[in-house]
Short mmCIF file of C-alpha atoms in Angstrom, two decimals:
data_model
loop_
_atom_site.label_atom_id
_atom_site.label_comp_id
_atom_site.label_asym_id
_atom_site.label_seq_id
_atom_site.Cartn_x
_atom_site.Cartn_y
_atom_site.Cartn_z
CA MET A 1 -97.00 54.77 -34.98
CA ALA A 2 -95.44 51.53 -34.23
CA SER A 3 -93.03 51.16 -37.07
CA ALA A 4 -91.94 54.46 -36.30
CA GLU A 5 -91.31 53.78 -32.73
CA ASP A 6 -89.48 50.67 -34.06
CA LYS A 7 -87.25 53.24 -36.55
CA ALA A 8 -86.92 55.53 -33.66
CA LYS A 9 -85.04 52.25 -31.16
CA LYS A 10 -83.16 51.16 -34.36
CA GLY A 11 -81.57 54.65 -34.72
CA GLU A 12 -81.27 55.13 -31.29
CA LEU A 13 -79.40 51.54 -31.12
CA ASN A 14 -77.31 52.38 -34.45
CA ASP A 15 -76.12 55.27 -32.60
CA GLN A 16 -75.26 53.83 -29.59
CA LEU A 17 -73.32 51.27 -31.54
CA LYS A 18 -71.77 53.74 -33.70
CA GLU A 19 -70.02 55.23 -30.36
CA TYR A 20 -69.09 52.00 -28.72
CA ILE A 21 -67.39 51.36 -32.33
CA HIS A 22 -65.48 54.53 -32.19
CA SER A 23 -64.72 54.54 -28.57
CA TRP A 24 -63.40 50.67 -29.26
CA ARG A 25 -61.00 52.04 -32.04
CA ASP A 26 -59.63 54.93 -29.96
CA GLU A 27 -58.85 53.02 -27.33
CA ARG A 28 -57.50 50.37 -29.49
CA ALA A 29 -55.44 52.99 -31.25
CA LYS A 30 -54.44 54.02 -27.55
CA GLU A 31 -53.19 50.74 -27.01
CA GLU A 32 -51.27 50.00 -30.10
CA GLU A 33 -49.58 53.25 -29.57
CA GLU A 34 -48.54 52.15 -25.67
CA LEU A 35 -47.20 49.02 -27.09
CA LYS A 36 -45.49 50.93 -29.48
CA ARG A 37 -43.72 52.93 -27.02
CA LEU A 38 -42.53 50.04 -24.68
CA LYS A 39 -40.86 48.38 -27.74
CA GLU A 40 -38.98 51.28 -28.54
CA LYS A 41 -38.32 51.51 -24.87
CA GLN A 42 -37.26 47.66 -24.44
CA ALA A 43 -35.19 48.46 -27.48
CA LYS A 44 -33.39 50.67 -26.03
CA ARG A 45 -32.54 49.05 -23.06
CA LYS A 46 -31.31 46.37 -24.86
CA GLU A 47 -28.64 48.44 -26.52
CA ILE A 48 -27.69 50.26 -23.48
CA ARG A 49 -27.51 46.77 -21.66
CA ILE A 50 -25.35 45.61 -24.55
CA GLU A 51 -22.87 48.37 -24.73
CA GLN A 52 -22.61 48.63 -20.99
CA GLU A 53 -21.73 44.55 -21.73
CA LYS A 54 -19.51 45.71 -24.07
CA LYS A 55 -17.69 47.59 -21.61
CA LEU A 56 -17.14 45.34 -18.77
CA ALA A 57 -15.81 42.56 -21.06
CA GLN A 58 -13.01 45.11 -22.98
CA GLN A 59 -12.62 46.11 -19.14
CA LYS A 60 -12.38 42.54 -17.91
CA ARG A 61 -9.63 41.55 -20.55
CA ALA A 62 -7.82 44.71 -19.64
CA GLU A 63 -7.51 43.61 -16.40
CA GLU A 64 -6.62 40.39 -17.62
CA GLU A 65 -3.63 41.90 -20.01
CA LYS A 66 -2.57 43.94 -17.21
CA ILE A 67 -2.26 41.27 -15.03
CA ARG A 68 -0.72 38.43 -17.63
CA LYS A 69 1.89 41.31 -18.84
CA GLU A 70 2.91 41.57 -14.71
CA GLU A 71 3.06 37.82 -14.37
CA GLN A 72 5.17 37.20 -17.71
CA GLU A 73 7.62 40.90 -16.55
CA LYS A 74 7.58 38.53 -13.30
CA ARG A 75 8.73 35.60 -14.87
CA GLU A 76 11.43 37.45 -17.00
CA ALA A 77 12.31 39.53 -14.22
CA GLU A 78 13.50 35.95 -11.93
CA ALA A 79 14.64 34.30 -15.59
CA LEU A 80 17.06 37.08 -15.53
CA GLU A 81 18.28 37.36 -12.24
CA LYS A 82 18.69 33.22 -12.10
CA LYS A 83 20.67 33.11 -15.10
CA LYS A 84 23.03 35.82 -13.69
CA ALA A 85 23.15 33.78 -10.73
CA LEU A 86 24.21 30.93 -12.69
CA GLU A 87 26.83 32.99 -14.93
CA ASP A 88 28.52 34.25 -11.69
CA ALA A 89 28.61 30.82 -9.99
CA GLU A 90 29.61 29.38 -13.30
CA ARG A 91 32.11 32.11 -13.94
CA LYS A 92 33.41 31.62 -10.47
CA ARG A 93 33.75 28.02 -11.13
CA GLN A 94 35.78 28.56 -14.10
CA GLU A 95 37.91 31.39 -12.40
CA MET A 96 38.78 28.82 -9.84
CA MET A 97 39.19 25.63 -12.03
CA ALA A 98 41.84 28.40 -13.86
CA ALA A 99 43.90 29.20 -10.83
CA GLN A 100 44.18 25.54 -10.10
CA LYS A 101 45.83 24.88 -13.76
CA GLU A 102 48.35 27.63 -13.05
CA LYS A 103 48.86 26.72 -9.58
CA GLY A 104 49.42 22.70 -10.30
CA GLY A 105 47.32 21.05 -7.83
CA LYS A 106 44.59 18.85 -7.73
CA GLN A 107 41.12 19.68 -8.75
CA SER A 108 38.81 19.89 -6.51
CA GLN A 109 35.26 17.99 -6.55
CA ALA A 110 32.57 20.95 -6.43
CA PRO A 111 30.30 20.92 -3.47
CA ALA A 112 27.58 18.47 -3.87
CA MET A 113 23.89 19.93 -4.24
CA ASP A 114 20.75 19.11 -2.43
CA ALA A 115 19.65 15.70 -4.20
CA ARG A 116 16.18 16.69 -3.62
CA LYS A 117 16.23 20.60 -4.67
CA GLU A 118 17.92 19.05 -8.04
CA MET A 119 14.75 16.37 -8.24
CA SER A 120 12.06 18.61 -7.70
CA LYS A 121 12.95 20.57 -10.79
CA SER A 122 11.01 19.96 -13.81
CA LYS A 123 12.38 19.19 -17.04
CA GLU A 124 12.19 22.45 -18.57
CA GLN A 125 13.90 23.63 -15.68
CA VAL A 126 16.91 21.59 -16.22
CA GLU A 127 16.88 22.38 -19.59
CA GLU A 128 16.71 25.85 -19.39
CA GLU A 129 19.69 25.65 -16.90
CA MET A 130 21.89 23.54 -18.94
CA LYS A 131 21.72 25.91 -22.03
CA ILE A 132 22.26 28.83 -19.72
CA SER A 133 25.67 27.07 -18.68
CA LEU A 134 26.12 25.80 -22.07
CA SER A 135 26.00 29.51 -22.96
CA ILE A 136 28.57 30.33 -20.60
CA ARG A 137 31.12 27.75 -21.17
CA ILE A 138 31.11 27.66 -25.01
CA LYS A 139 32.06 30.79 -25.97
CA PRO A 140 31.43 31.76 -29.74
CA LEU A 141 34.22 31.57 -31.98
CA ALA A 142 35.39 34.72 -34.05
CA LEU A 143 35.99 33.30 -37.10
CA ASP A 144 36.06 36.43 -39.06
CA GLU A 145 38.61 37.85 -37.27
CA MET A 146 41.18 34.40 -38.02
CA ASP A 147 43.16 33.37 -40.62
CA SER A 148 43.67 29.57 -42.07
CA ASP A 149 46.77 28.71 -39.55
CA GLU A 150 44.52 29.94 -35.99
CA VAL A 151 41.71 28.29 -37.66
CA LYS A 152 43.46 25.19 -38.28
CA GLY A 153 45.25 25.20 -34.05
CA LYS A 154 41.78 25.68 -33.00
CA CYS A 155 40.36 22.41 -34.93
CA ASN A 156 43.44 20.68 -33.56
CA GLN A 157 42.84 21.67 -30.14
CA ILE A 158 38.58 21.08 -30.69
CA TRP A 159 39.81 17.53 -32.03
CA ASN A 160 42.07 17.10 -28.67
CA THR A 161 39.08 18.01 -26.62
CA ILE A 162 37.14 15.20 -28.11
CA VAL A 163 39.72 12.76 -27.76
CA VAL A 164 40.36 13.16 -24.75
CA LEU A 165 36.32 13.30 -23.54
CA GLU A 166 36.02 10.38 -25.33
CA THR A 167 39.16 8.53 -23.37
CA ASP A 168 37.47 9.25 -20.40
CA LYS A 169 33.98 7.93 -21.24
CA TYR A 170 35.55 4.75 -22.36
CA ASP A 171 37.17 4.98 -19.09
CA TYR A 172 34.29 5.22 -17.04
CA GLU A 173 31.96 2.95 -18.81
CA GLN A 174 34.45 0.02 -18.46
CA ARG A 175 35.14 1.18 -14.83
CA GLN A 176 30.94 1.36 -14.64
CA LEU A 177 30.85 -2.47 -15.95
CA ASP A 178 33.27 -3.40 -13.30
CA GLN A 179 31.32 -1.92 -10.49
CA ASP A 180 28.47 -3.85 -11.53
CA TYR A 181 30.05 -7.09 -11.86
CA GLU A 182 31.78 -6.14 -8.13
CA PHE A 183 28.05 -5.36 -7.26
CA LYS A 184 26.51 -8.09 -7.96
CA GLU A 185 29.49 -10.31 -6.41
CA LEU A 186 28.95 -8.97 -2.71
CA ALA A 187 24.97 -8.86 -3.32
CA GLU A 188 25.71 -12.88 -3.62
CA ARG A 189 28.41 -13.48 -1.21
CA GLN A 190 25.53 -10.94 1.46
CA LYS A 191 22.90 -13.81 0.16
CA LEU A 192 24.39 -16.51 1.35
CA GLN A 193 25.89 -15.15 4.61
CA LEU A 194 22.18 -14.66 4.95
CA ARG A 195 21.05 -17.76 3.79
CA ASN A 196 23.55 -19.00 6.90
CA LYS A 197 22.98 -16.76 9.20
CA ALA A 198 18.61 -17.25 8.87
CA ILE A 199 19.96 -21.49 8.66
CA LYS A 200 21.54 -20.75 12.25
CA LYS A 201 18.61 -19.23 13.88
CA GLY A 202 16.28 -22.46 12.36
CA LEU A 203 14.54 -20.00 10.11
CA ASP A 204 13.65 -20.59 6.35
CA PRO A 205 16.90 -20.37 4.28
CA GLU A 206 15.54 -17.54 2.44
CA SER A 207 13.98 -15.40 4.99
CA PHE A 208 16.34 -12.61 5.32
CA THR A 209 17.44 -12.72 1.51
CA GLY A 210 13.28 -11.35 0.39
CA ALA A 211 12.25 -8.09 -0.37
CA HIS A 212 10.95 -7.73 3.22
CA PRO A 213 12.08 -9.15 6.65
CA PRO A 214 10.90 -12.07 8.58
CA THR A 215 7.62 -11.88 11.09
CA ILE A 216 8.79 -11.49 14.41
CA HIS A 217 6.86 -13.52 16.69
CA MET A 218 5.05 -11.45 19.13
CA PHE A 219 4.93 -13.02 22.92
CA SER A 220 1.03 -12.77 22.47
CA LYS A 221 -1.67 -10.65 21.02
CA TYR A 222 -1.84 -8.62 24.21
CA GLU A 223 1.66 -7.98 25.47
CA ARG A 224 3.73 -6.59 22.42
CA ARG A 225 7.17 -8.10 23.03
CA THR A 226 8.93 -10.26 21.40
CA ASP A 227 8.87 -13.65 21.85
CA THR A 228 12.16 -15.20 23.42
CA ARG A 229 10.86 -18.34 23.98
CA THR A 230 11.99 -22.02 21.93
CA TYR A 231 9.92 -24.18 20.06
CA GLY A 232 9.94 -26.69 22.80
CA ASP A 233 8.53 -24.39 25.51
CA ARG A 234 5.89 -22.72 22.95
CA LYS A 235 5.25 -27.02 22.27
CA LYS A 236 4.22 -27.19 25.78
CA LEU A 237 1.29 -24.16 25.69
CA TYR A 238 -0.67 -26.65 23.39
CA GLU A 239 -0.36 -29.92 25.59
CA GLY A 240 -3.51 -31.14 27.62
CA GLY A 241 -6.78 -30.25 26.51
CA ALA A 242 -9.11 -33.13 26.06
CA GLU A 243 -6.27 -35.69 25.95
CA VAL A 244 -5.47 -34.73 29.54
CA ILE A 245 -8.78 -35.10 30.32
CA ARG A 246 -9.39 -38.12 28.92
CA SER A 247 -6.05 -39.46 30.54
CA GLU A 248 -7.34 -38.43 34.12
CA ALA A 249 -10.61 -40.14 33.51
CA LEU A 250 -8.67 -43.40 32.53
CA GLU A 251 -6.65 -43.20 35.83
CA SER A 252 -9.35 -42.22 38.21
CA SER A 253 -11.22 -45.19 36.54
CA TRP A 254 -8.20 -47.74 37.21
CA LYS A 255 -7.68 -46.23 40.77
CA GLU A 256 -11.54 -47.18 41.19
CA LYS A 257 -11.35 -50.29 40.22
CA PHE A 258 -8.14 -51.38 41.85
CA GLY A 259 -9.36 -50.50 44.85
CA GLU A 260 -12.44 -52.66 44.24
CA TRP A 261 -10.16 -55.74 43.17
CA SER A 262 -7.80 -54.91 46.71
CA LYS A 263 -10.76 -55.62 48.65
CA ARG A 264 -11.75 -58.94 47.39
CA PRO A 265 -11.74 -61.79 49.65
CA LYS A 266 -8.25 -63.79 48.90
CA ALA A 267 -8.51 -67.56 48.19
CA LYS A 268 -6.80 -69.59 49.37
CA LEU A 269 -5.31 -73.17 48.57
CA PRO A 270 -7.23 -76.56 49.56
CA LYS A 271 -5.29 -78.34 52.38
CA TRP A 272 -3.60 -81.98 51.15
CA PHE A 273 -3.59 -84.64 53.95
CA GLY A 274 -4.29 -82.09 56.44
CA VAL A 275 -1.65 -79.87 55.33
CA ARG A 276 -2.18 -76.01 53.23
CA PRO A 277 -0.06 -76.44 50.43
CA GLY A 278 2.51 -73.53 51.22
CA LYS A 279 2.11 -73.19 54.58
CA LYS A 280 4.68 -73.18 56.65
CA ALA A 281 5.59 -74.53 59.87
CA GLY A 282 4.74 -71.53 63.46
CA ASP A 283 2.27 -69.89 60.57
CA PRO A 284 -0.63 -69.17 62.67
CA GLU A 285 -3.93 -71.76 61.90
CA THR A 286 -6.99 -69.95 59.47
CA PRO A 287 -10.34 -69.80 60.94
CA GLU A 288 -12.96 -72.22 60.40
CA GLY A 289 -14.77 -69.84 58.28
CA GLU A 290 -12.63 -69.04 55.82
CA GLU A 291 -12.00 -72.92 54.63
CA ASP A 292 -14.85 -73.84 54.25
CA GLU A 293 -15.53 -70.82 51.94
CA VAL A 294 -11.82 -71.66 50.64
CA ALA A 295 -13.45 -75.25 50.23
CA GLU A 296 -16.65 -73.72 48.22
CA GLU A 297 -15.07 -72.00 45.71
CA ALA A 298 -12.36 -74.81 45.18
CA GLU A 299 -15.35 -77.23 44.23
CA GLU A 300 -16.47 -74.51 42.04
CA GLU A 301 -13.35 -74.23 40.31
CA GLU A 302 -13.10 -78.04 39.94
CA ASP A 303 -16.53 -78.38 38.66
CA TYR A 304 -15.73 -75.69 35.80
CA ASP A 305 -12.65 -77.84 35.05
CA GLU A 306 -14.45 -80.63 34.53
CA GLU A 307 -17.13 -79.23 32.14
CA GLU A 308 -14.06 -77.19 30.01
CA GLU A 309 -12.70 -80.74 29.85
CA GLU A 310 -16.15 -82.66 28.56
CA GLU A 311 -16.83 -79.90 26.01
CA GLU A 312 -13.24 -80.24 24.65
CA GLU A 313 -13.78 -83.49 23.90
CA GLU A 314 -17.36 -83.81 22.29
CA GLU A 315 -15.34 -80.72 19.95
CA GLU A 316 -12.76 -83.63 19.20
CA GLU A 317 -15.36 -86.45 18.40
CA GLU A 318 -17.46 -84.58 16.25
#
């Protein structure tokens, strides 16, 4: 009985296991199919995105190409207009020069162009304008239509033009050298005048000849106006201070001591045979108290003189 029940339980477990394995395989197959479908969908989206990016890049290149062509056409149109304007200006200039040559009048100078405008041009613009001007001025020679005499005559004409231009070039170079020498001489003369001017004003001789003007002395740090005071006036500003205080202290102490000294009792000379030396006839008599004081002071002075004489004698004996 027990073995039959065990067999029945094992059979049920096997059946359940088979069903579980079968269901797991079905789910796995469904998941793989779903994953495959998602991968295919992702690949399709990637292809669509690549195609869209290609279309956008192509469209962007077309737009850039269109803009570049428009800018190039615009530049070409501006260059053509500029060339036409230069050609017209050169043609008018040549016609004016030809008319002046026919009249025999003096050649007038061309109007001065704006220097700032000329300096703002780039090197490429200047070269382009030079090429356009030369192409207008220098016309091509029709050598095929000329015979030998005409060619010789043209060569002689070109040679004479070269000789004239070289002569003018030499003259201009010599004139430039002369002008440079004159400029140097004028600069030295100006420097000498500036030195004399600085010396007259009491400044350094090189104060006016430097790259910068001399410094302007202002009246003060707070009043921004030029200082027109002389050196003596400015020197007085720095007088005083401790020196003045010291002199005032010495003056006051001297006055105090002089007042004390002037208040001292004045000593009088002793009488000689009943008459005081220096006393004139008719002077009032001196009070008795003052005579005693004068006598005591005279005795003290005599004692002091005797002591000094004794000390001098002892020193001589030694």
